[in-house]
Amino acid sequence: MTSPTGRAPDGPRPPDVDVLVVGAGITGIYQLYRAREAGFSAQLWEAGEGVGGTWYWNRYPGARFDSESYTYGYLFSEELFREWRWCEHFAEQPEIERYLNHVVDRFDLRRHIRLGAAVTAAVYDEPSGTWTVTAGDGRTTSARFLVAATGVLSVPYFPDVSGRQDFGGESYHTGLWPTTPVDFRGKRVAVIGTGSSGVQIIPLIADEAASLTVYQRTPNWCTPLNNGPVTPEEQAHLQEDFEAIKEILDTSPAGFLHQPYDRASTDDPPAERRAFFEKMWRSPGFSKLISHYTDVLFDEGANAQWCEFIAEKVRDIVADPAMAEKLIPRDHRFGEKRPPFVTEYYETFNKPNVSLVDLQETPILGMTAAGIETADGVRPFDLVVWATGFDFGTGALLRMGIVGRGGLSLAEHWSEGPKTFLGIQTADFPNLFFPGGPHAAAGNNPRYNGDQVDFVTDTLVYLRARGYDAIEVEPAAEQRWTAMIDRGAAKSTFGEISYYFGTNIPGKPKKYLLNSGGRPKLFAMIDEVVTNHYEAFRMSRSADSPPPPA
Ligand code: N01
């Protein structure tokens, strides 16, 4: 494969590859596929020893989708969609990992993937218009274009608890789960954190451990996932409806099949409203946000009624009234944080081997060799699970040693929060793209991230056709998009209490990290870019590049 610029054989040394993708998650695998399909030489470097990204690292018991499996998988190949029969509506991690490995082999991508290659430095060389990328093992390569598909939830966060390193038992983070099985049987286990990961793993540990102690700082509004097997009839329906399903998923604002409801809570009398809340409680996953009453996320009264309905459910399920009250949130409304969806979560607290420590009453003071110390004393444990979240959005990009034009590091450029255009490029970092990074929309991630990968690939094709080999967003375009993101923060249903503002990481700038304009805003802006012949970007030929084809 020739370089995109078609350099003469005796010209300056071309980069090792046209496109280097970093990260073998769902976005990176798709980017590798698209780049190769478009005729670029491409490689992918991945830190892990297997592909899957989030679905490789988060292999803790109970980890599963909360988007419907067939809406999360790839849609670029009808054959792939038809031949992969998901077992459950919300697949568990092992099935997801098998699927992503299948895709890699099915499209012959594995030989272009280097595992165990954590990028530690990526430096742009302006004269040649290339990136030099180095991995932890010292290996280096050069690439014309660098696509960091490193994900938003890929840097696990461990709180700075004094004595954490002194703990003598086993210790695991949900986001760095080992590939060898963890045995909970007969052990005294603690789980710290009750976000989406904590509430998934807690019921599974309770089934096995001698005792489970849950350390909860803030309860969440948890509602049932309502998972189940995909029946033969549903499989047949999926097979028949590929075109229709793809059409909905390619265009829906949040990338789901769930359809918005057309009634407000005030349109229904109390009895019907209650029946509708019950229907929502029994509905699958994110339909509780998308197909709910139109006012439930926006009107305080409607939201409070739905929250009270959930609180009643918790009181019904949890036998100990004092424990039930501790499991009911008081500090935020439904949808102010990303809500977790659960299977038998509240029921777990009825088990005799499960106890709850409310960290608002007794905060963690530190850890000792034996266990966790609070104002109540030290509780001894054999195993501690940290379900304490991630450095969302910018975590991975800021740890890759990215240095752009003139020695400017990405960490300096983003010292007050990320600045991007389309959540894809940032000024002064030519030929760097980061689909699936900060300033993407909340929703079904593969859909939005896939749109971004499609745009990146189309852009590379556009450049090649015109003989350009460097592209960089204009600062004005970056400023416009970033200002739109900042304004969106005020309109967002998410509050500053959410990690979407970076507030879970001490010292991180408090900046909204999502595009609340969602897919419609992304589509509109991409249309504008294409219509205006990429005027939001500066394109050039590198100094040592031969003249473009006549
Ligand atoms: O992380 P989180 P997560 N002492 O940040 C607590 C996706 N996901 O890994 O709320 C004690 O939500 C913290 O307490 P508080 C999904 O997008 C998807 O669970 O800050 N506790 C909180 O309870 C999700 O939103 C699935 O008071 C401390 C918890 O740790 C995202 O990943 C499954 C603490 C962190 O919760 C992150 O979820 C799993 C401290 N010092 C994850 N510091 C699916 O179902 C933090 N905590 C697809």
Coordinates of C-alpha atoms and ligand atoms in Angstrom, one line a residue:
M1 CA 0.0 0.0 0.0
T2 CA 1.4 3.4 -0.9
S3 CA 1.3 6.3 1.4
P4 CA -1.8 8.6 1.0
T5 CA 0.4 11.2 -0.7
G6 CA 1.9 8.8 -3.1
R7 CA 5.5 9.8 -2.4
A8 CA 8.2 9.0 -5.0
P9 CA 10.4 6.0 -4.0
D10 CA 13.5 8.2 -3.7
G11 CA 11.7 11.0 -1.8
P12 CA 11.8 11.5 2.0
R13 CA 11.3 8.5 4.1
P14 CA 7.5 7.9 4.5
P15 CA 6.0 7.2 7.9
D16 CA 5.7 3.5 8.9
V17 CA 2.0 3.7 8.6
D18 CA -0.6 6.1 7.3
V19 CA -2.9 5.6 10.3
L20 CA -2.0 4.5 13.8
V21 CA -5.0 3.8 16.0
V22 CA -4.6 3.6 19.7
G23 CA -7.0 1.4 21.7
A24 CA -8.8 -1.8 20.6
G25 CA -12.2 -1.0 22.1
I26 CA -15.3 -0.8 20.0
T27 CA -14.3 2.6 18.5
G28 CA -10.7 1.6 17.7
I29 CA -11.6 -1.7 16.1
Y30 CA -14.1 0.1 13.9
Q31 CA -11.5 2.8 13.0
L32 CA -8.9 0.2 12.1
Y33 CA -11.5 -1.5 9.9
R34 CA -12.6 1.8 8.2
A35 CA -9.0 3.0 7.6
R36 CA -8.0 -0.3 6.0
E37 CA -11.2 -0.5 4.0
A38 CA -10.5 3.0 2.6
G39 CA -7.0 1.8 1.4
F40 CA -4.8 3.3 4.1
S41 CA -2.0 1.3 5.7
A42 CA -3.1 1.1 9.4
Q43 CA -2.0 -0.4 12.6
L44 CA -3.6 -0.5 16.1
W45 CA -1.7 -0.4 19.3
E46 CA -3.5 -1.6 22.5
A47 CA -2.3 -1.6 26.1
G48 CA -4.1 -4.8 27.1
E49 CA -3.2 -8.3 26.2
G50 CA -6.5 -8.8 24.4
V51 CA -9.0 -6.7 22.3
G52 CA -12.2 -5.2 23.7
G53 CA -11.2 -2.0 25.5
T54 CA -13.8 -1.3 28.2
W55 CA -15.1 -4.9 27.6
Y56 CA -11.6 -6.3 28.1
W57 CA -10.7 -4.4 31.3
N58 CA -14.1 -4.5 33.0
R59 CA -14.4 -8.2 33.2
Y60 CA -15.7 -8.3 36.8
P61 CA -18.6 -10.7 37.6
G62 CA -21.9 -9.1 36.6
A63 CA -20.4 -6.7 34.0
R64 CA -22.8 -6.4 31.2
F65 CA -24.4 -4.0 28.6
D66 CA -27.2 -1.8 29.6
S67 CA -27.8 -0.9 26.0
E68 CA -29.5 -3.6 24.1
S69 CA -26.8 -6.0 22.7
Y70 CA -28.0 -5.7 19.0
T71 CA -28.0 -1.9 19.3
Y72 CA -24.5 -1.8 20.7
G73 CA -22.8 -4.1 18.1
Y74 CA -21.6 -2.9 14.7
L75 CA -23.9 -2.1 11.9
F76 CA -21.4 -1.7 9.1
S77 CA -21.9 -5.3 7.9
E78 CA -25.3 -6.9 7.5
E79 CA -23.7 -10.3 7.4
L80 CA -22.0 -9.7 10.7
F81 CA -25.3 -8.5 12.2
R82 CA -27.1 -11.6 11.0
E83 CA -24.5 -14.2 11.9
W84 CA -23.9 -13.0 15.5
R85 CA -26.9 -14.2 17.6
W86 CA -26.8 -12.4 21.0
C87 CA -27.9 -14.7 23.8
E88 CA -29.4 -12.0 26.0
H89 CA -30.9 -8.6 25.4
F90 CA -28.2 -7.2 27.7
A91 CA -25.1 -9.4 27.1
E92 CA -22.6 -10.2 29.8
Q93 CA -18.9 -9.3 29.4
P94 CA -17.7 -12.7 28.2
E95 CA -20.2 -12.7 25.3
I96 CA -19.2 -9.1 24.4
E97 CA -15.5 -10.0 24.5
R98 CA -16.2 -13.0 22.3
Y99 CA -18.1 -10.8 19.8
L100 CA -15.3 -8.2 19.5
N101 CA -12.7 -11.0 19.0
H102 CA -15.0 -12.5 16.4
V103 CA -15.2 -9.1 14.6
V104 CA -11.4 -8.8 14.6
D105 CA -11.0 -12.2 13.1
R106 CA -14.0 -12.0 10.7
F107 CA -12.5 -8.9 9.1
D108 CA -8.9 -10.1 9.3
L109 CA -7.8 -7.2 11.6
R110 CA -5.8 -9.2 14.1
R111 CA -2.5 -9.1 12.1
H112 CA -2.7 -5.3 12.2
I113 CA -3.1 -5.2 16.0
R114 CA -0.2 -5.0 18.5
L115 CA -1.2 -6.0 22.0
G116 CA 0.6 -5.1 25.2
A117 CA 1.6 -1.7 23.6
A118 CA 0.6 1.1 26.0
V119 CA 1.5 4.4 24.4
T120 CA 3.7 6.5 26.6
A121 CA 4.7 9.2 24.1
A122 CA 3.3 10.6 20.9
V123 CA 5.2 13.6 19.4
Y124 CA 4.3 15.6 16.3
D125 CA 7.1 16.5 13.9
E126 CA 6.0 19.5 11.9
P127 CA 8.5 19.3 9.0
S128 CA 7.5 15.8 8.1
G129 CA 3.9 16.1 9.3
T130 CA 4.1 12.8 11.1
W131 CA 3.6 11.5 14.6
T132 CA 6.3 9.5 16.4
V133 CA 4.7 7.1 18.8
T134 CA 6.4 5.2 21.6
A135 CA 5.1 2.3 23.7
G136 CA 6.0 1.3 27.2
D137 CA 8.3 -1.4 25.9
G138 CA 10.3 1.2 24.0
R139 CA 9.1 0.3 20.6
T140 CA 8.5 3.2 18.3
T141 CA 6.7 3.8 15.1
S142 CA 5.8 6.8 12.9
A143 CA 2.4 7.5 11.5
R144 CA 0.9 10.2 9.3
F145 CA -2.3 10.3 11.3
L146 CA -2.8 9.3 14.9
V147 CA -6.3 8.3 16.0
A148 CA -6.5 8.0 19.8
A149 CA -9.6 5.8 20.3
T150 CA -8.7 5.5 24.0
G151 CA -12.2 5.9 25.4
V152 CA -13.8 8.0 28.1
L153 CA -13.9 5.4 30.9
S154 CA -10.5 3.8 30.6
V155 CA -8.4 5.3 33.4
P156 CA -9.6 3.7 36.7
Y157 CA -9.7 6.0 39.7
F158 CA -8.5 5.0 43.1
P159 CA -9.3 7.5 45.9
D160 CA -6.4 8.7 47.9
V161 CA -7.2 6.6 51.0
S162 CA -4.4 6.7 53.5
G163 CA -2.8 3.3 54.0
R164 CA -4.3 1.8 50.8
Q165 CA -1.0 0.2 49.9
D166 CA -0.7 -1.3 53.4
F167 CA -3.8 -3.6 53.0
G168 CA -2.6 -7.2 53.3
G169 CA -5.5 -8.9 51.4
E170 CA -6.4 -9.1 47.8
S171 CA -7.4 -5.8 46.1
Y172 CA -9.0 -5.2 42.7
H173 CA -10.5 -2.3 40.8
T174 CA -13.6 -3.2 38.7
G175 CA -12.0 -1.4 35.7
L176 CA -8.7 -3.4 36.0
W177 CA -10.2 -6.8 36.7
P178 CA -7.7 -9.7 36.3
T179 CA -8.0 -12.2 33.5
T180 CA -7.7 -15.0 36.0
P181 CA -10.9 -15.8 38.0
V182 CA -11.2 -14.1 41.4
D183 CA -12.5 -16.6 44.1
F184 CA -14.8 -15.0 46.7
R185 CA -15.8 -18.2 48.3
G186 CA -15.4 -18.2 52.1
K187 CA -13.9 -14.7 52.1
R188 CA -14.8 -11.5 53.9
V189 CA -15.2 -9.0 51.0
A190 CA -15.7 -5.2 50.9
V191 CA -16.9 -3.3 47.9
I192 CA -16.3 0.5 47.9
G193 CA -18.5 2.4 45.6
T194 CA -22.1 2.0 44.4
G195 CA -22.1 3.4 40.9
S196 CA -23.0 1.3 37.8
S197 CA -20.0 -1.0 38.4
G198 CA -20.6 -1.5 42.1
V199 CA -24.3 -2.2 41.8
Q200 CA -23.5 -4.8 39.1
I201 CA -20.9 -6.7 41.0
I202 CA -22.5 -6.5 44.5
P203 CA -25.2 -9.2 44.0
L204 CA -22.8 -11.6 42.4
I205 CA -20.3 -11.3 45.3
A206 CA -23.0 -11.7 47.8
D207 CA -23.9 -15.1 46.3
E208 CA -20.4 -16.4 46.9
A209 CA -18.6 -14.6 49.7
A210 CA -18.8 -15.5 53.4
S211 CA -19.6 -11.9 54.1
L212 CA -20.0 -8.7 52.0
T213 CA -19.7 -5.2 53.3
V214 CA -20.8 -2.4 51.0
Y215 CA -19.2 1.0 51.6
Q216 CA -21.7 3.5 50.2
R217 CA -21.0 7.2 50.1
T218 CA -24.0 8.2 47.9
P219 CA -26.8 6.0 46.9
N220 CA -28.0 6.0 43.3
W221 CA -31.5 5.9 41.7
C222 CA -31.3 2.2 40.6
T223 CA -34.0 0.8 38.5
P224 CA -34.3 -2.8 37.0
L225 CA -32.4 -3.6 33.8
N226 CA -35.1 -6.2 32.9
N227 CA -32.8 -8.4 31.0
G228 CA -33.8 -11.8 29.5
P229 CA -32.8 -14.2 26.7
V230 CA -33.3 -13.2 23.1
T231 CA -36.1 -15.7 22.2
P232 CA -36.1 -17.5 18.8
E233 CA -39.0 -15.2 17.7
E234 CA -37.0 -12.1 18.7
Q235 CA -34.0 -13.5 16.8
A236 CA -36.1 -13.9 13.7
H237 CA -37.5 -10.4 14.0
L238 CA -33.9 -9.0 14.3
Q239 CA -32.9 -11.0 11.2
E240 CA -35.8 -9.7 9.2
D241 CA -35.6 -6.1 10.3
F242 CA -31.9 -5.3 9.9
E243 CA -32.6 -2.4 7.5
A244 CA -35.3 -0.8 9.7
I245 CA -33.2 -1.3 12.9
K246 CA -30.1 0.2 11.2
E247 CA -32.2 3.2 10.0
I248 CA -33.4 4.0 13.5
L249 CA -30.0 3.5 15.1
D250 CA -28.2 5.6 12.5
T251 CA -30.5 8.5 13.0
S252 CA -32.0 8.4 16.6
P253 CA -30.6 11.2 18.8
A254 CA -29.3 8.9 21.5
G255 CA -28.7 5.8 19.3
F256 CA -31.3 3.5 20.9
L257 CA -34.4 1.8 19.5
H258 CA -36.5 3.2 22.4
Q259 CA -39.0 5.7 21.1
P260 CA -39.8 9.0 22.9
Y261 CA -43.2 9.1 24.7
D262 CA -45.6 11.9 23.8
R263 CA -47.3 12.5 27.1
A264 CA -46.3 14.6 30.1
S265 CA -47.0 13.3 33.7
T266 CA -49.6 16.1 34.0
D267 CA -51.6 14.6 31.1
D268 CA -52.5 11.6 33.2
P269 CA -54.6 11.4 36.4
P270 CA -52.8 9.9 39.5
A271 CA -53.9 6.3 39.0
E272 CA -52.9 6.2 35.3
R273 CA -49.6 8.0 36.2
R274 CA -48.9 5.3 38.8
A275 CA -49.7 2.5 36.2
F276 CA -47.3 4.2 33.8
F277 CA -44.5 4.4 36.4
E278 CA -45.1 0.7 37.0
K279 CA -44.7 0.1 33.3
M280 CA -41.5 2.1 33.2
W281 CA -40.2 0.1 36.2
R282 CA -40.7 -3.1 34.2
S283 CA -39.3 -1.6 30.9
P284 CA -35.8 -2.4 29.6
G285 CA -32.7 -0.3 30.5
F286 CA -32.6 3.2 29.1
S287 CA -36.3 3.3 28.0
K288 CA -36.7 4.7 31.6
L289 CA -35.0 7.9 30.3
I290 CA -36.0 7.9 26.6
S291 CA -39.6 6.6 26.7
H292 CA -40.6 8.2 30.0
Y293 CA -43.0 11.1 30.4
T294 CA -41.7 14.1 28.5
D295 CA -41.4 16.2 31.7
V296 CA -39.8 13.6 34.0
L297 CA -36.2 14.8 33.5
F298 CA -37.1 18.5 33.2
D299 CA -39.8 19.3 35.7
E300 CA -39.0 19.1 39.4
G301 CA -42.4 17.9 40.4
A302 CA -42.6 15.2 37.8
N303 CA -39.1 14.0 38.7
A304 CA -39.9 14.0 42.4
Q305 CA -43.0 11.8 41.9
W306 CA -40.9 9.3 39.9
C307 CA -38.2 9.4 42.6
E308 CA -40.9 8.7 45.3
F309 CA -42.2 5.8 43.2
I310 CA -38.6 4.3 43.2
A311 CA -38.2 5.0 46.9
E312 CA -41.4 3.1 47.6
K313 CA -40.0 0.2 45.6
V314 CA -36.8 0.2 47.6
R315 CA -38.9 0.2 50.9
D316 CA -41.0 -2.7 49.5
I317 CA -38.0 -4.8 48.6
V318 CA -35.5 -4.1 51.4
A319 CA -36.8 -5.8 54.6
D320 CA -34.8 -3.6 57.1
P321 CA -36.4 -0.2 57.0
A322 CA -33.3 1.6 58.3
M323 CA -31.2 0.0 55.5
A324 CA -33.9 0.9 52.9
E325 CA -33.7 4.6 53.9
K326 CA -29.9 4.5 53.5
L327 CA -30.3 3.2 50.0
I328 CA -32.6 6.0 48.9
P329 CA -30.8 9.0 47.4
R330 CA -31.4 12.4 49.0
D331 CA -28.8 14.6 47.2
H332 CA -29.9 14.3 43.6
R333 CA -32.9 13.8 41.4
F334 CA -33.3 10.9 38.9
G335 CA -31.2 11.6 35.8
E336 CA -28.9 14.2 37.5
K337 CA -26.3 11.4 37.4
R338 CA -26.0 8.7 34.9
P339 CA -28.5 6.1 36.4
P340 CA -27.4 2.5 36.9
F341 CA -29.7 -0.4 35.9
V342 CA -29.7 -3.4 38.1
T343 CA -30.5 -7.0 38.5
E344 CA -31.5 -8.1 42.1
Y345 CA -29.5 -5.2 43.6
Y346 CA -31.9 -4.1 46.4
E347 CA -32.8 -7.7 47.1
T348 CA -29.1 -8.4 47.9
F349 CA -29.4 -6.3 51.1
N350 CA -31.9 -8.9 52.5
K351 CA -29.2 -11.5 52.6
P352 CA -27.8 -12.4 56.1
N353 CA -24.2 -12.1 54.9
V354 CA -24.6 -8.6 53.5
S355 CA -24.1 -5.3 55.4
L356 CA -24.0 -1.7 54.5
V357 CA -21.7 1.0 55.8
D358 CA -23.0 4.5 55.2
L359 CA -19.9 6.6 54.6
Q360 CA -21.9 9.8 55.2
E361 CA -22.3 8.6 58.8
T362 CA -18.9 7.0 59.2
P363 CA -16.4 8.1 56.6
I364 CA -13.4 6.0 55.7
L365 CA -10.4 7.1 57.8
G366 CA -7.9 4.9 56.2
M367 CA -6.8 1.3 55.5
T368 CA -4.6 -0.9 57.6
A369 CA -3.0 -4.3 56.8
A370 CA -6.2 -6.0 58.2
G371 CA -9.0 -3.9 56.6
I372 CA -10.9 -0.6 56.4
E373 CA -11.0 1.9 59.3
T374 CA -14.0 4.2 59.9
A375 CA -15.1 6.0 63.0
D376 CA -16.5 2.7 64.1
G377 CA -13.1 1.0 64.1
V378 CA -11.4 -1.4 61.7
R379 CA -13.4 -4.0 59.9
P380 CA -11.1 -6.9 58.7
F381 CA -11.3 -8.1 55.1
D382 CA -9.7 -10.8 52.9
L383 CA -10.6 -8.9 49.7
V384 CA -11.4 -5.3 48.8
V385 CA -13.1 -4.3 45.5
W386 CA -12.7 -0.7 44.4
A387 CA -15.7 0.2 42.3
T388 CA -14.7 3.9 42.6
G389 CA -15.0 5.0 38.9
F390 CA -12.8 6.6 36.3
D391 CA -11.1 9.8 35.2
F392 CA -13.8 10.4 32.7
G393 CA -13.3 11.9 29.2
T394 CA -9.7 13.2 29.2
G395 CA -8.0 10.6 31.5
A396 CA -6.4 8.5 28.9
L397 CA -5.6 11.3 26.4
L398 CA -3.7 13.3 29.0
R399 CA -1.6 10.3 30.1
M400 CA -0.3 9.4 26.6
G401 CA 2.5 11.9 26.5
I402 CA 0.9 13.7 23.5
V403 CA 3.0 16.7 22.3
G404 CA 1.8 18.8 19.3
R405 CA 3.3 21.6 17.3
G406 CA 6.1 23.6 18.9
G407 CA 6.5 21.3 21.8
L408 CA 3.0 22.1 23.2
S409 CA 1.8 19.2 25.4
L410 CA -1.9 18.3 25.3
A411 CA -1.8 18.5 29.1
E412 CA -0.9 22.3 28.8
H413 CA -3.3 22.9 26.0
W414 CA -6.2 21.4 28.1
S415 CA -5.0 22.6 31.5
E416 CA -8.4 24.3 32.0
G417 CA -10.4 21.5 30.4
P418 CA -10.6 20.0 26.9
K419 CA -11.0 22.3 23.9
T420 CA -12.1 20.4 20.8
F421 CA -13.9 20.7 17.5
L422 CA -16.6 18.0 17.1
G423 CA -15.0 16.2 20.0
I424 CA -12.6 14.9 17.3
Q425 CA -9.7 17.4 16.9
T426 CA -7.9 20.1 18.9
A427 CA -5.9 23.1 17.5
D428 CA -2.1 22.9 17.4
F429 CA -2.2 19.1 17.2
P430 CA -2.3 18.4 13.5
N431 CA -3.2 15.0 12.2
L432 CA -4.4 13.9 15.7
F433 CA -8.0 12.7 16.0
F434 CA -9.8 11.3 19.1
P435 CA -13.2 9.9 18.2
G436 CA -15.1 8.6 21.3
G437 CA -13.2 11.1 23.5
P438 CA -14.4 14.2 25.5
H439 CA -17.2 16.3 24.1
A440 CA -19.1 13.3 22.8
A441 CA -22.7 12.8 23.6
A442 CA -24.3 10.8 26.3
G443 CA -26.2 7.9 24.8
N444 CA -25.4 4.6 23.2
N445 CA -21.7 5.1 22.8
P446 CA -20.9 2.9 19.7
R447 CA -23.4 4.8 17.6
Y448 CA -22.1 8.3 18.3
N449 CA -18.4 7.2 18.3
G450 CA -19.1 5.4 15.0
D451 CA -20.4 8.6 13.5
Q452 CA -17.1 10.3 14.5
V453 CA -15.0 7.4 13.1
D454 CA -16.9 7.7 9.8
F455 CA -16.2 11.5 9.7
V456 CA -12.5 10.9 10.5
T457 CA -12.2 8.3 7.7
D458 CA -14.1 10.5 5.2
T459 CA -11.7 13.4 6.1
L460 CA -8.6 11.2 5.5
V461 CA -10.1 10.2 2.1
Y462 CA -10.8 13.9 1.3
L463 CA -7.2 14.9 2.1
R464 CA -5.7 12.1 0.1
A465 CA -7.8 13.0 -3.0
R466 CA -6.5 16.6 -2.8
G467 CA -2.8 15.7 -2.1
Y468 CA -2.8 17.1 1.4
D469 CA -1.0 15.3 4.2
A470 CA -1.7 17.5 7.2
I471 CA -5.0 18.8 8.7
E472 CA -5.7 20.8 11.8
V473 CA -8.8 22.5 13.1
E474 CA -8.8 26.3 13.0
P475 CA -8.7 27.8 16.6
A476 CA -11.9 29.7 15.9
A477 CA -13.8 26.5 15.1
E478 CA -12.5 24.9 18.2
Q479 CA -13.5 27.9 20.3
R480 CA -17.0 27.9 18.8
W481 CA -17.6 24.2 19.5
T482 CA -16.1 24.4 23.0
A483 CA -18.3 27.4 23.8
M484 CA -21.3 25.4 22.6
I485 CA -20.3 22.6 25.0
D486 CA -19.9 25.0 27.9
R487 CA -23.3 26.6 27.2
G488 CA -24.8 23.1 27.0
A489 CA -23.7 22.5 30.6
A490 CA -26.3 24.8 31.9
K491 CA -29.0 23.1 29.9
S492 CA -27.9 19.6 30.7
T493 CA -30.1 17.4 32.9
F494 CA -26.8 16.1 34.4
G495 CA -25.7 18.1 37.5
E496 CA -22.2 19.1 38.7
I497 CA -22.5 16.2 41.1
S498 CA -22.0 13.9 38.0
Y499 CA -18.5 12.8 36.9
Y500 CA -19.5 14.2 33.5
F501 CA -18.2 17.5 35.0
G502 CA -15.0 15.9 36.2
T503 CA -15.9 16.6 39.8
N504 CA -15.1 13.0 41.0
I505 CA -11.4 13.6 40.4
P506 CA -9.7 15.9 42.9
G507 CA -8.0 18.8 41.2
K508 CA -9.6 18.2 37.8
P509 CA -11.0 21.4 36.1
K510 CA -14.8 21.5 36.6
K511 CA -15.9 21.4 32.9
Y512 CA -18.8 19.8 31.2
L513 CA -17.3 16.9 29.2
L514 CA -20.3 16.0 27.0
N515 CA -22.0 17.4 24.0
S516 CA -25.5 18.1 25.1
G517 CA -26.5 18.9 21.5
G518 CA -26.0 15.2 20.9
R519 CA -26.0 13.5 17.6
P520 CA -28.2 16.1 15.9
K521 CA -25.6 18.8 16.7
L522 CA -22.8 16.5 15.5
F523 CA -24.6 15.7 12.2
A524 CA -25.5 19.3 11.6
M525 CA -21.9 20.5 12.1
I526 CA -20.4 17.7 9.9
D527 CA -22.8 18.7 7.2
E528 CA -21.7 22.3 7.6
V529 CA -18.0 21.2 7.4
V530 CA -18.6 19.2 4.2
T531 CA -20.7 21.9 2.6
N532 CA -18.1 24.6 3.3
H533 CA -15.3 22.4 1.9
Y534 CA -13.7 21.9 5.3
E535 CA -13.1 25.6 5.9
A536 CA -13.1 24.9 9.7
F537 CA -9.8 23.1 9.1
R538 CA -6.4 24.2 7.8
M539 CA -5.0 21.7 5.3
S540 CA -1.4 21.6 4.1
R541 CA 1.4 19.6 2.6
S542 CA 4.3 18.9 4.8
A543 CA 7.6 20.6 4.0
D544 CA 9.2 17.5 2.7
S545 CA 6.2 16.4 0.8
P546 CA 6.4 16.1 -3.0
P547 CA 4.0 18.3 -5.0
P548 CA 0.4 17.0 -5.2
P549 CA -0.7 15.0 -8.3
A550 CA -1.6 17.3 -11.2
Ligands
N01_1 O1 -18.1 4.6 38.6 P1 -19.0 5.8 39.2 P2 -18.6 3.3 38.0 N1 -14.9 6.9 49.1 O2 -18.1 7.0 39.1 C1 -17.7 6.0 44.9 C2 -20.1 3.0 32.9 N2 -20.6 1.7 33.3 O3 -17.4 2.5 37.6 O4 -21.2 8.8 44.3 C3 -16.0 6.2 48.9 O5 -20.3 5.9 38.6 C4 -18.7 7.0 44.4 O6 -19.4 7.7 45.4 P3 -20.0 9.1 45.2 C5 -21.3 3.9 33.1 O7 -21.3 5.0 32.2 C6 -21.5 1.1 32.6 O8 -19.6 2.6 38.8 O9 -19.0 9.9 44.4 N3 -16.6 6.0 47.7 C7 -19.5 6.1 43.5 O10 -20.4 5.4 44.3 C8 -21.0 4.4 34.5 O11 -21.7 5.6 34.8 C9 -22.0 -0.2 33.0 O12 -20.4 9.6 46.5 C10 -16.1 6.6 46.7 C11 -18.5 5.1 43.0 O13 -17.4 5.2 43.8 C12 -19.5 4.6 34.4 O14 -19.1 3.4 33.7 C13 -21.5 -0.8 34.1 C14 -14.9 7.4 46.8 C15 -18.0 5.4 41.6 O15 -19.1 5.4 40.7 C16 -18.8 4.6 35.8 O16 -19.4 3.7 36.7 C17 -20.5 -0.2 34.8 C18 -14.3 7.5 48.1 N4 -13.2 8.3 48.2 C19 -20.0 1.1 34.4 N5 -14.6 7.9 45.6 C20 -23.1 -0.8 32.1 O17 -24.0 -1.3 32.7 C21 -15.6 7.4 44.7 N6 -16.5 6.7 45.4 C22 -22.9 -0.7 30.7

